């Protein structure tokens, strides 16, 4: 990756909380303009990593930079270039939406920011709520104000820490449309989410974290190519056993037999074998393998001794 | 000073000003009640330094209210934003720890002074006040508010829960301010308690402040100023060390 185009550089970052090793030497580089996903189970270290980047948590070792500015030694410049949407639904109950955004602009050294504030409010469908006190907003609206707060200083790098947790479908769609547009306009976007289909649809590249290690790091396309193309799930009538020829290929889950297929041409021989064994099919489903399969595979295959992230 | 500092100061002032009925009005009313009750009971019996009791009491009430509210301002603002999580909004921007410190302390000083002016405005009609040396009045209320605002920051950063903060306020700040010569001259105390009072920095704030009104005091105002300045420097240095280390704010 060309040094000029690196938006976020994370170099061997370690962080320990008492006996918990939250980050065990994480290294990542995210290029300008990327839509980057940070995935992992709860406690994997995603939020700690983001907090290190934002200066909320101080790493024990390693270095992080935003657009070439070290987040510790050159924190003012680094923070000016970073917008963070925190995971928790936090707000200051004393102020209206507009006051909140004006104050946040001032913190970043910006005066008379109303034109941009109006634009963000319009984009996030908050114009009619501009003068309303934060306390009187619904959860979804508070979430949108958090996004607006992260954008007041027009940061080139935007971090969204599980922004759609507990958010209804309509708002989620609207939010993603907006974030996608920001990305198309050249903003680098880093996203952590529990919704894997979201990451699959949005992110060009994905890092998976487990117990403070990077256990997978690749483009979304390559990660998906690493798993079989389709999954066939079927249930046989009367709890019949599978013919022996097929038994070795399938895994059983709740009375369903699951086959991972490399291609659709494997279906016909499979059905023929079932017919030969006089099996009667009760239910049959064919699904495209998705990021969830990749995720589960990666999480299962990476034991506690990790190769990644070194 | 950067715009970030100016905005944080503005936000801190706006925060208490928006609920000024509670943050300025209430302490003014409390001080007025103190004055009415104590001066009614004691006015005809007591003179201190040759000053009628009501007049003696007023400066004490003014600065006591100012000190308590300066403490309340920074401590409650910090604990509230910590408990609700909104402290993140002031930790994410490019604001240095020195600017952070100054914004909270100056806002606390301003709240203290506003309460002080309010108390003075409603109580001054009840007794004959003089303003012999106004520069001392201003100096001591500003420095006193600064010390208490700084202590409020330490308490607000340290406390994880509201009841821990209440403990700090009720068991440290209240006794320090009440047992400091607000209601009496320490010369009227037994010798032992006179000695104890001399270790209470709040005593010097009140004594120096009162000197500005009447030109008389328990100790020379220059001594009081020295003690108060030294206390301010000490608590400020301690707070800056805490902030620089990120204690409880940046883990």
Coordinates of C-alpha atoms in Angstrom, one line a residue:
Chain A
X1 CA 0.0 0.0 0.0
X2 CA 1.4 3.4 -1.0
X3 CA 2.3 5.4 2.1
X4 CA 0.5 8.5 0.7
X5 CA -2.8 6.7 0.5
X6 CA -2.9 5.2 4.0
X7 CA -5.8 6.6 6.0
X8 CA -5.3 4.6 9.1
X9 CA -2.2 2.7 10.2
X10 CA -2.3 0.4 13.2
X11 CA 1.1 -1.1 14.1
X12 CA 1.5 -3.9 16.7
X13 CA -1.0 -2.4 19.1
X14 CA -1.3 -4.1 22.5
X15 CA -3.6 -3.3 25.4
X16 CA -4.2 -5.1 28.6
X17 CA -7.0 -4.4 31.1
X18 CA -5.9 -6.1 34.4
X19 CA -5.6 -9.8 33.4
X20 CA -7.5 -9.4 30.2
X21 CA -5.4 -9.1 27.0
X22 CA -7.8 -6.9 25.0
X23 CA -5.4 -6.4 22.1
X24 CA -2.6 -8.7 21.5
X25 CA -0.5 -7.0 18.8
X26 CA -2.9 -5.8 16.2
X27 CA -1.5 -4.5 12.9
X28 CA -3.7 -3.1 10.1
X29 CA -3.5 -0.6 7.3
X30 CA -6.6 1.0 5.9
X31 CA -6.3 2.9 2.6
X32 CA -8.0 6.2 1.9
X33 CA -11.4 5.7 0.5
X34 CA -11.9 2.2 1.8
X35 CA -15.1 0.9 3.3
X36 CA -13.5 -1.3 5.9
X37 CA -15.3 -3.8 8.2
X38 CA -14.1 -4.8 11.7
X39 CA -15.8 -8.0 12.8
X40 CA -15.6 -10.3 15.7
X41 CA -17.6 -11.7 18.6
X42 CA -18.2 -9.7 21.8
X43 CA -15.0 -9.1 23.6
X44 CA -12.8 -9.6 20.6
X45 CA -11.2 -6.1 21.0
X46 CA -13.1 -4.2 18.3
X47 CA -14.2 -1.3 20.5
X48 CA -10.8 -1.2 22.3
X49 CA -9.1 -0.9 19.0
X50 CA -11.4 1.9 17.9
X51 CA -11.0 3.6 21.3
X52 CA -7.2 3.5 20.9
X53 CA -7.6 5.1 17.5
X54 CA -9.8 7.9 19.0
X55 CA -7.5 8.5 21.9
X56 CA -10.1 7.3 24.5
X57 CA -7.8 4.4 25.4
X58 CA -4.1 4.5 25.6
X59 CA -2.3 1.5 24.1
X60 CA 0.4 -0.3 26.2
X61 CA 2.5 -0.8 23.1
X62 CA 2.4 -0.1 19.4
X63 CA 1.4 3.0 17.4
X64 CA -1.7 4.2 15.6
X65 CA -2.1 7.1 13.1
X66 CA -4.8 8.8 11.2
X67 CA -3.9 10.3 7.9
X68 CA -0.3 10.1 8.9
X69 CA -0.7 11.8 12.3
X70 CA 0.2 9.8 15.4
X71 CA -2.8 9.6 17.7
X72 CA -0.6 10.2 20.8
X73 CA 2.2 12.6 19.8
X74 CA 0.2 14.5 17.2
X75 CA -3.3 14.0 18.7
X76 CA -4.7 17.4 17.7
X77 CA -4.2 16.7 14.0
X78 CA -5.2 13.1 14.3
X79 CA -8.4 13.9 16.0
X80 CA -9.3 16.6 13.5
X81 CA -9.3 14.0 10.8
X82 CA -11.3 11.4 12.7
X83 CA -15.1 11.3 13.3
X84 CA -16.3 8.6 15.7
X85 CA -19.9 7.4 16.2
X86 CA -19.8 5.8 19.6
X87 CA -21.6 2.5 20.3
X88 CA -23.5 3.8 23.3
X89 CA -26.5 6.0 22.8
X90 CA -25.1 9.0 24.6
X91 CA -26.3 12.6 24.6
X92 CA -26.1 15.8 26.6
X93 CA -29.5 16.5 28.1
X94 CA -29.0 20.2 28.4
X95 CA -29.0 21.1 24.8
X96 CA -31.1 21.1 21.6
X97 CA -29.9 19.2 18.5
X98 CA -28.5 22.4 16.9
X99 CA -26.8 23.5 20.1
X100 CA -25.2 20.1 20.4
X101 CA -23.9 20.3 16.9
X102 CA -22.7 23.9 17.2
X103 CA -20.8 23.0 20.5
X104 CA -19.3 20.0 18.9
X105 CA -18.1 22.2 15.9
X106 CA -16.5 24.6 18.4
X107 CA -14.6 21.8 20.1
X108 CA -13.0 21.1 16.8
X109 CA -12.2 24.8 16.3
X110 CA -14.9 25.6 13.8
X111 CA -17.1 28.7 14.1
X112 CA -20.2 29.5 12.1
X113 CA -20.7 26.0 10.9
X114 CA -24.5 26.3 10.3
X115 CA -24.5 25.8 6.6
X116 CA -22.8 22.4 7.0
X117 CA -24.9 21.6 10.1
X118 CA -28.0 22.2 8.1
X119 CA -26.8 20.0 5.3
X120 CA -26.0 17.1 7.7
X121 CA -29.4 17.6 9.4
X122 CA -31.2 17.4 6.0
X123 CA -29.3 14.3 5.0
X124 CA -30.1 12.6 8.3
X125 CA -33.7 13.7 8.1
X126 CA -33.4 15.7 11.3
X127 CA -34.2 19.2 10.0
X128 CA -37.5 19.4 11.8
X129 CA -35.9 18.4 15.1
X130 CA -33.1 21.0 15.0
X131 CA -34.4 23.1 17.8
X132 CA -35.8 20.2 19.9
X133 CA -34.0 19.2 23.1
X134 CA -32.0 16.0 23.0
X135 CA -34.1 14.5 25.8
X136 CA -37.2 14.6 23.7
X137 CA -35.8 12.6 20.7
X138 CA -36.5 8.9 20.1
X139 CA -33.7 6.4 20.3
X140 CA -33.3 6.3 16.5
X141 CA -33.1 10.1 16.3
X142 CA -30.5 10.3 19.0
X143 CA -28.5 7.7 17.0
X144 CA -28.7 10.0 14.0
X145 CA -27.6 13.0 16.0
X146 CA -24.5 10.9 17.1
X147 CA -23.7 10.4 13.4
X148 CA -24.2 14.1 12.8
X149 CA -21.9 15.0 15.7
X150 CA -19.2 12.8 14.2
X151 CA -19.4 14.7 10.9
X152 CA -19.4 18.3 12.1
X153 CA -15.7 18.8 11.4
X154 CA -15.8 17.0 8.0
X155 CA -13.4 14.3 9.0
X156 CA -11.8 12.3 6.1
X157 CA -12.0 9.1 8.3
X158 CA -15.2 8.1 9.9
X159 CA -15.6 5.3 12.4
X160 CA -19.0 3.8 13.1
X161 CA -19.0 1.4 16.2
X162 CA -22.1 -0.8 15.8
X163 CA -24.2 2.1 14.6
X164 CA -27.3 0.0 13.8
X165 CA -27.6 -2.0 17.0
X166 CA -31.2 -1.7 18.1
X167 CA -32.1 0.5 15.2
X168 CA -35.3 -0.2 13.1
X169 CA -35.0 -1.4 9.5
X170 CA -36.1 1.8 7.8
X171 CA -33.5 3.9 9.7
X172 CA -30.8 1.3 9.1
X173 CA -31.4 1.5 5.3
X174 CA -31.4 5.3 5.4
X175 CA -28.2 5.4 7.5
X176 CA -26.4 3.0 5.2
X177 CA -27.5 5.0 2.1
X178 CA -26.0 8.1 3.7
X179 CA -22.8 6.4 4.8
X180 CA -22.3 4.8 1.4
X181 CA -22.6 8.3 -0.1
X182 CA -20.0 9.6 2.3
X183 CA -17.7 6.8 1.2
X184 CA -18.4 7.5 -2.5
X185 CA -17.4 11.2 -1.8
X186 CA -14.0 9.9 -0.7
X187 CA -14.4 9.4 3.0
X188 CA -12.7 6.4 4.5
X189 CA -15.3 4.5 6.5
X190 CA -14.5 1.9 9.2
X191 CA -17.4 -0.1 10.5
X192 CA -17.9 -2.5 13.3
X193 CA -21.2 -4.4 13.2
X194 CA -22.8 -7.6 14.4
X195 CA -24.9 -7.8 11.3
X196 CA -22.8 -9.8 9.0
X197 CA -25.0 -9.2 6.0
X198 CA -24.4 -5.5 6.5
X199 CA -20.7 -5.9 6.4
X200 CA -21.0 -8.2 3.3
X201 CA -23.1 -5.6 1.5
X202 CA -21.0 -2.6 2.4
X203 CA -17.4 -3.4 3.2
X204 CA -14.8 -3.8 0.5
X205 CA -12.3 -5.3 2.9
X206 CA -12.8 -7.0 6.3
X207 CA -10.7 -7.8 9.3
X208 CA -11.9 -10.4 11.8
X209 CA -10.8 -10.1 15.4
X210 CA -10.8 -12.8 18.0
X211 CA -9.4 -12.4 21.5
X212 CA -7.3 -9.4 20.5
X213 CA -5.8 -11.0 17.4
X214 CA -6.5 -10.4 13.7
X215 CA -7.6 -13.9 12.6
X216 CA -8.6 -13.0 9.0
X217 CA -7.9 -10.0 6.8
X218 CA -8.9 -9.9 3.2
X219 CA -11.2 -8.4 0.7
X220 CA -14.8 -9.4 1.2
X221 CA -14.8 -11.1 -2.2
X222 CA -11.8 -13.2 -1.4
X223 CA -13.2 -14.2 2.0
X224 CA -16.5 -15.3 0.3
X225 CA -14.6 -17.2 -2.4
X226 CA -12.9 -19.1 0.4
X227 CA -16.1 -20.9 1.3
X228 CA -18.1 -23.3 -0.8
X229 CA -20.6 -21.7 -3.2
X230 CA -23.9 -23.0 -1.8
X231 CA -25.4 -24.8 1.1
X232 CA -28.1 -27.4 0.7
X233 CA -30.2 -28.2 3.6
X234 CA -32.7 -31.0 3.6
X235 CA -35.0 -33.0 5.9
X236 CA -36.1 -36.5 5.2
X237 CA -39.5 -37.9 5.9
X238 CA -39.9 -40.1 9.0
X239 CA -36.4 -39.5 10.3
X240 CA -34.9 -41.8 7.7
X241 CA -31.2 -42.2 7.7
X242 CA -29.1 -40.9 4.8
X243 CA -27.8 -43.5 2.3
X244 CA -24.3 -44.5 3.4
X245 CA -22.7 -42.9 0.3
X246 CA -24.0 -39.5 1.3
X247 CA -23.6 -39.8 5.1
X248 CA -19.9 -38.9 5.0
X249 CA -20.5 -35.6 3.1
X250 CA -23.2 -34.2 5.3
X251 CA -23.4 -32.7 8.8
X252 CA -26.6 -33.0 10.8
X253 CA -28.2 -30.2 12.7
X254 CA -31.7 -30.4 14.3
X255 CA -32.8 -33.3 12.1
X256 CA -31.6 -31.4 9.0
X257 CA -28.8 -32.6 6.8
X258 CA -26.4 -29.9 5.5
X259 CA -24.3 -30.3 2.4
X260 CA -21.7 -27.7 1.3
X261 CA -21.6 -27.6 -2.5
X262 CA -18.9 -26.2 -4.7
X263 CA -21.4 -25.7 -7.5
X264 CA -25.0 -26.3 -8.6
X265 CA -24.0 -29.2 -10.7
X266 CA -23.5 -31.3 -7.5
X267 CA -27.3 -31.2 -6.8
X268 CA -28.4 -33.7 -9.4
X269 CA -26.1 -36.6 -8.4
X270 CA -27.1 -35.9 -4.8
X271 CA -30.8 -36.1 -5.5
X272 CA -30.2 -39.3 -7.6
X273 CA -28.4 -40.9 -4.7
X274 CA -31.4 -40.1 -2.4
X275 CA -33.8 -41.6 -4.9
X276 CA -31.8 -44.7 -5.1
X277 CA -31.9 -45.0 -1.3
X278 CA -35.7 -44.6 -1.4
X279 CA -35.5 -41.5 0.7
X280 CA -38.5 -39.1 0.7
X281 CA -37.6 -35.5 1.0
X282 CA -39.8 -33.5 3.5
X283 CA -38.1 -30.1 3.1
X284 CA -35.3 -28.7 1.0
X285 CA -33.5 -25.4 1.0
X286 CA -30.6 -24.0 -1.1
X287 CA -28.7 -21.0 0.2
X288 CA -25.8 -19.0 -1.1
X289 CA -22.8 -19.2 1.3
X290 CA -22.4 -15.8 3.0
X291 CA -20.1 -14.0 5.3
X292 CA -21.7 -15.8 8.3
X293 CA -20.2 -19.1 7.0
X294 CA -16.9 -17.4 6.6
X295 CA -17.1 -15.9 10.0
X296 CA -18.1 -19.1 11.7
X297 CA -15.4 -21.0 9.8
X298 CA -12.7 -18.5 10.8
X299 CA -13.8 -18.4 14.4
X300 CA -13.9 -22.1 14.8
X301 CA -10.6 -22.7 13.0
X302 CA -8.6 -20.1 14.9
X303 CA -7.7 -21.7 18.2
X304 CA -6.2 -19.7 21.0
X305 CA -2.7 -19.8 19.4
X306 CA -3.1 -17.3 16.7
X307 CA -1.1 -16.8 13.6
X308 CA -2.7 -13.6 12.5
X309 CA -1.9 -10.1 13.5
X310 CA 1.8 -10.7 14.1
Chain B
X1 CA -6.2 29.5 23.9
X2 CA -7.9 27.5 21.2
X3 CA -11.5 27.7 20.1
X4 CA -12.0 24.3 21.6
X5 CA -11.2 25.7 25.1
X6 CA -13.5 28.7 24.5
X7 CA -16.4 26.4 23.4
X8 CA -15.9 24.0 26.3
X9 CA -16.0 27.0 28.7
X10 CA -19.1 28.3 26.9
X11 CA -20.8 24.9 27.2
X12 CA -20.0 24.6 30.9
X13 CA -21.4 28.1 31.5
X14 CA -24.5 27.4 29.4
X15 CA -25.0 24.1 31.2
X16 CA -25.5 25.8 34.6
X17 CA -27.2 28.9 33.2
X18 CA -29.9 26.9 31.6
X19 CA -30.9 25.6 35.0
X20 CA -30.0 28.8 36.8
X21 CA -33.2 28.7 39.0
X22 CA -31.6 25.6 40.6
X23 CA -27.9 26.5 40.3
X24 CA -28.0 30.2 41.2
X25 CA -31.5 31.0 42.5
X26 CA -31.6 28.2 45.1
X27 CA -28.3 28.9 46.9
X28 CA -29.2 32.6 47.0
X29 CA -32.5 31.8 48.8
X30 CA -30.7 29.5 51.2
X31 CA -28.2 32.2 52.1
X32 CA -31.0 34.7 52.6
X33 CA -32.7 32.3 55.0
X34 CA -29.5 31.9 57.0
X35 CA -29.1 35.6 57.3
X36 CA -32.7 36.3 58.4
X37 CA -32.6 33.6 61.1
X38 CA -29.1 34.2 62.5
X39 CA -29.2 37.9 62.4
X40 CA -32.7 38.0 63.9
X41 CA -31.5 35.9 66.8
X42 CA -28.0 37.3 67.3
X43 CA -28.1 40.9 66.0
X44 CA -28.8 42.6 69.3
X45 CA -26.3 40.4 71.3
X46 CA -23.2 40.1 69.1
X47 CA -20.6 42.3 67.5
X48 CA -17.5 40.9 65.8
X49 CA -14.4 43.1 65.3
X50 CA -16.8 46.0 66.2
X51 CA -19.0 45.1 63.3
X52 CA -22.7 44.4 63.9
X53 CA -23.4 40.6 63.5
X54 CA -25.7 40.9 60.5
X55 CA -23.1 42.9 58.6
X56 CA -20.3 40.5 59.7
X57 CA -22.3 37.5 58.5
X58 CA -23.1 38.7 55.0
X59 CA -19.6 38.4 53.5
X60 CA -19.3 35.0 55.1
X61 CA -22.5 33.8 53.5
X62 CA -21.5 35.3 50.1
X63 CA -18.2 33.5 49.9
X64 CA -19.5 30.3 51.5
X65 CA -22.2 30.1 48.8
X66 CA -19.7 30.9 46.1
X67 CA -17.3 28.2 47.3
X68 CA -19.9 25.5 47.6
X69 CA -21.4 26.3 44.2
X70 CA -18.0 26.4 42.5
X71 CA -17.4 22.9 43.8
X72 CA -20.8 21.7 42.8
X73 CA -20.4 23.0 39.3
X74 CA -17.3 21.2 38.1
X75 CA -18.0 18.0 40.2
X76 CA -21.6 17.6 39.0
X77 CA -20.9 18.4 35.4
X78 CA -18.1 15.8 35.3
X79 CA -19.9 13.0 37.1
X80 CA -23.0 13.6 35.1
X81 CA -21.2 13.3 31.8
X82 CA -19.3 10.3 33.0
X83 CA -22.4 8.5 34.2
X84 CA -24.3 9.2 31.0
X85 CA -21.3 8.6 28.8
X86 CA -21.5 12.0 27.1
X87 CA -18.0 12.8 28.4
X88 CA -16.9 11.2 25.2
X89 CA -17.9 14.4 23.3
X90 CA -15.2 16.3 25.1
X91 CA -12.6 13.6 25.0
X92 CA -12.8 13.0 21.2
X93 CA -12.0 16.6 20.0
X94 CA -8.5 18.1 19.9
X95 CA -8.6 19.7 23.3
X96 CA -5.5 19.5 25.5
X97 CA -5.7 18.5 29.2
X98 CA -4.6 22.0 30.2
X99 CA -7.5 23.5 28.2
X100 CA -9.9 20.9 29.7
X101 CA -8.7 21.9 33.2
X102 CA -9.0 25.6 32.6
X103 CA -12.5 25.4 31.0
X104 CA -14.0 23.5 34.0
X105 CA -12.2 25.7 36.6
X106 CA -13.1 29.0 35.0
X107 CA -16.7 27.9 34.6
X108 CA -16.8 26.9 38.3
X109 CA -15.3 30.3 39.3
X110 CA -18.0 32.1 37.2
X111 CA -20.8 30.1 38.8
X112 CA -19.3 30.8 42.2
X113 CA -19.1 34.6 41.5
X114 CA -22.6 34.7 40.1
X115 CA -24.0 33.1 43.2
X116 CA -21.9 35.4 45.3
X117 CA -23.2 38.5 43.5
X118 CA -26.7 37.1 43.9
X119 CA -26.4 36.5 47.6
X120 CA -24.8 40.0 48.1
X121 CA -27.6 41.6 46.1
X122 CA -30.4 40.2 48.2
X123 CA -28.7 40.4 51.6
X124 CA -27.0 43.8 51.5
X125 CA -30.2 45.6 52.3
X126 CA -30.4 43.9 55.8
X127 CA -27.3 45.4 57.3
X128 CA -24.9 48.3 56.9
X129 CA -22.1 47.0 54.6
X130 CA -18.9 48.8 53.7
X131 CA -16.5 48.0 50.8
X132 CA -13.2 49.2 52.2
X133 CA -10.9 47.3 49.7
X134 CA -12.8 45.8 46.8
X135 CA -9.7 44.4 45.2
X136 CA -9.4 41.9 48.0
X137 CA -13.0 41.0 47.7
X138 CA -12.6 40.1 44.0
X139 CA -9.3 38.4 44.5
X140 CA -10.5 36.0 47.3
X141 CA -13.8 35.1 45.6
X142 CA -11.9 34.3 42.4
X143 CA -9.2 32.3 44.0
X144 CA -11.5 30.6 46.4
X145 CA -13.8 29.6 43.5
X146 CA -10.8 28.4 41.6
X147 CA -9.7 26.1 44.4
X148 CA -13.2 24.7 44.9
X149 CA -13.7 24.3 41.2
X150 CA -10.4 22.3 41.0
X151 CA -11.4 20.2 44.0
X152 CA -14.7 19.6 42.3
X153 CA -12.8 18.3 39.2
X154 CA -10.8 15.9 41.4
X155 CA -14.0 14.7 43.0
X156 CA -15.9 14.4 39.7
X157 CA -13.1 12.5 38.0
X158 CA -12.6 10.2 41.0
X159 CA -16.2 9.4 41.8
X160 CA -17.9 6.6 39.8
X161 CA -21.3 7.1 41.4
X162 CA -23.3 10.0 42.6
X163 CA -23.2 8.8 46.2
X164 CA -19.4 8.9 46.2
X165 CA -19.6 12.5 45.1
X166 CA -22.2 13.3 47.8
X167 CA -19.8 11.8 50.4
X168 CA -17.0 14.0 49.2
X169 CA -19.3 17.0 49.3
X170 CA -21.0 16.3 52.7
X171 CA -18.0 15.0 54.6
X172 CA -15.2 17.3 53.3
X173 CA -16.5 20.4 51.5
X174 CA -19.4 21.2 53.9
X175 CA -17.4 20.9 57.1
X176 CA -14.5 22.8 55.6
X177 CA -16.7 25.7 54.5
X178 CA -19.0 25.7 57.6
X179 CA -16.2 25.5 60.2
X180 CA -14.1 28.3 58.7
X181 CA -15.4 31.5 60.3
X182 CA -18.5 32.1 58.2
X183 CA -20.6 32.5 61.3
X184 CA -18.0 33.7 63.8
X185 CA -14.5 35.1 64.3
X186 CA -12.1 32.3 65.2
X187 CA -10.9 34.4 68.1
X188 CA -14.2 33.5 69.8
X189 CA -13.2 29.8 69.7
X190 CA -11.3 27.8 72.3
X191 CA -7.5 27.8 71.6
X192 CA -7.5 24.2 70.3
X193 CA -10.2 24.9 67.6
X194 CA -8.4 28.2 66.7
X195 CA -5.4 26.1 65.9
X196 CA -7.4 23.6 63.9
X197 CA -9.0 26.4 62.0
X198 CA -5.6 27.7 60.9
X199 CA -5.1 24.5 59.0
X200 CA -8.3 25.0 57.0
X201 CA -7.5 26.9 53.8
X202 CA -11.1 27.9 53.6
X203 CA -10.7 30.0 56.7
X204 CA -8.1 32.2 54.9
X205 CA -10.4 32.6 51.9
X206 CA -13.2 33.9 54.1
X207 CA -11.0 36.0 56.4
X208 CA -9.3 37.7 53.4
X209 CA -12.6 38.2 51.7
X210 CA -14.1 39.8 54.7
X211 CA -11.1 42.1 55.1
X212 CA -12.2 43.6 51.8
X213 CA -15.5 44.7 53.3
X214 CA -14.5 45.9 56.8
X215 CA -10.7 46.4 56.7
X216 CA -10.4 44.1 59.8
X217 CA -9.7 40.4 59.9
X218 CA -8.4 37.5 62.1
X219 CA -5.1 37.4 60.2
X220 CA -3.4 39.8 57.9
X221 CA -4.8 39.6 54.3
X222 CA -1.4 39.1 52.8
X223 CA -1.0 35.9 54.8
X224 CA -4.4 34.8 53.7
X225 CA -3.5 35.5 50.1
X226 CA -0.3 33.5 50.4
X227 CA -2.1 30.5 51.8
X228 CA -4.9 30.7 49.3
X229 CA -2.5 31.1 46.3
X230 CA -0.3 28.2 47.5
X231 CA -3.4 26.0 48.0
X232 CA -4.6 26.9 44.5
X233 CA -1.3 26.0 43.0
X234 CA -1.1 22.7 44.9
X235 CA -4.6 21.5 43.9
X236 CA -4.2 22.6 40.4
X237 CA -0.9 20.8 40.0
X238 CA -2.5 17.6 41.5
X239 CA -5.4 17.9 39.0
X240 CA -3.2 18.5 36.0
X241 CA -1.2 15.4 36.9
X242 CA -4.4 13.4 37.1
X243 CA -5.7 14.7 33.8
X244 CA -2.4 14.1 32.1
X245 CA -2.3 10.5 33.2
X246 CA -5.8 10.1 31.8
X247 CA -7.0 8.8 35.3
X248 CA -10.5 7.4 34.9
X249 CA -11.1 9.4 31.7
X250 CA -8.8 7.8 29.2
X251 CA -8.2 4.2 30.3

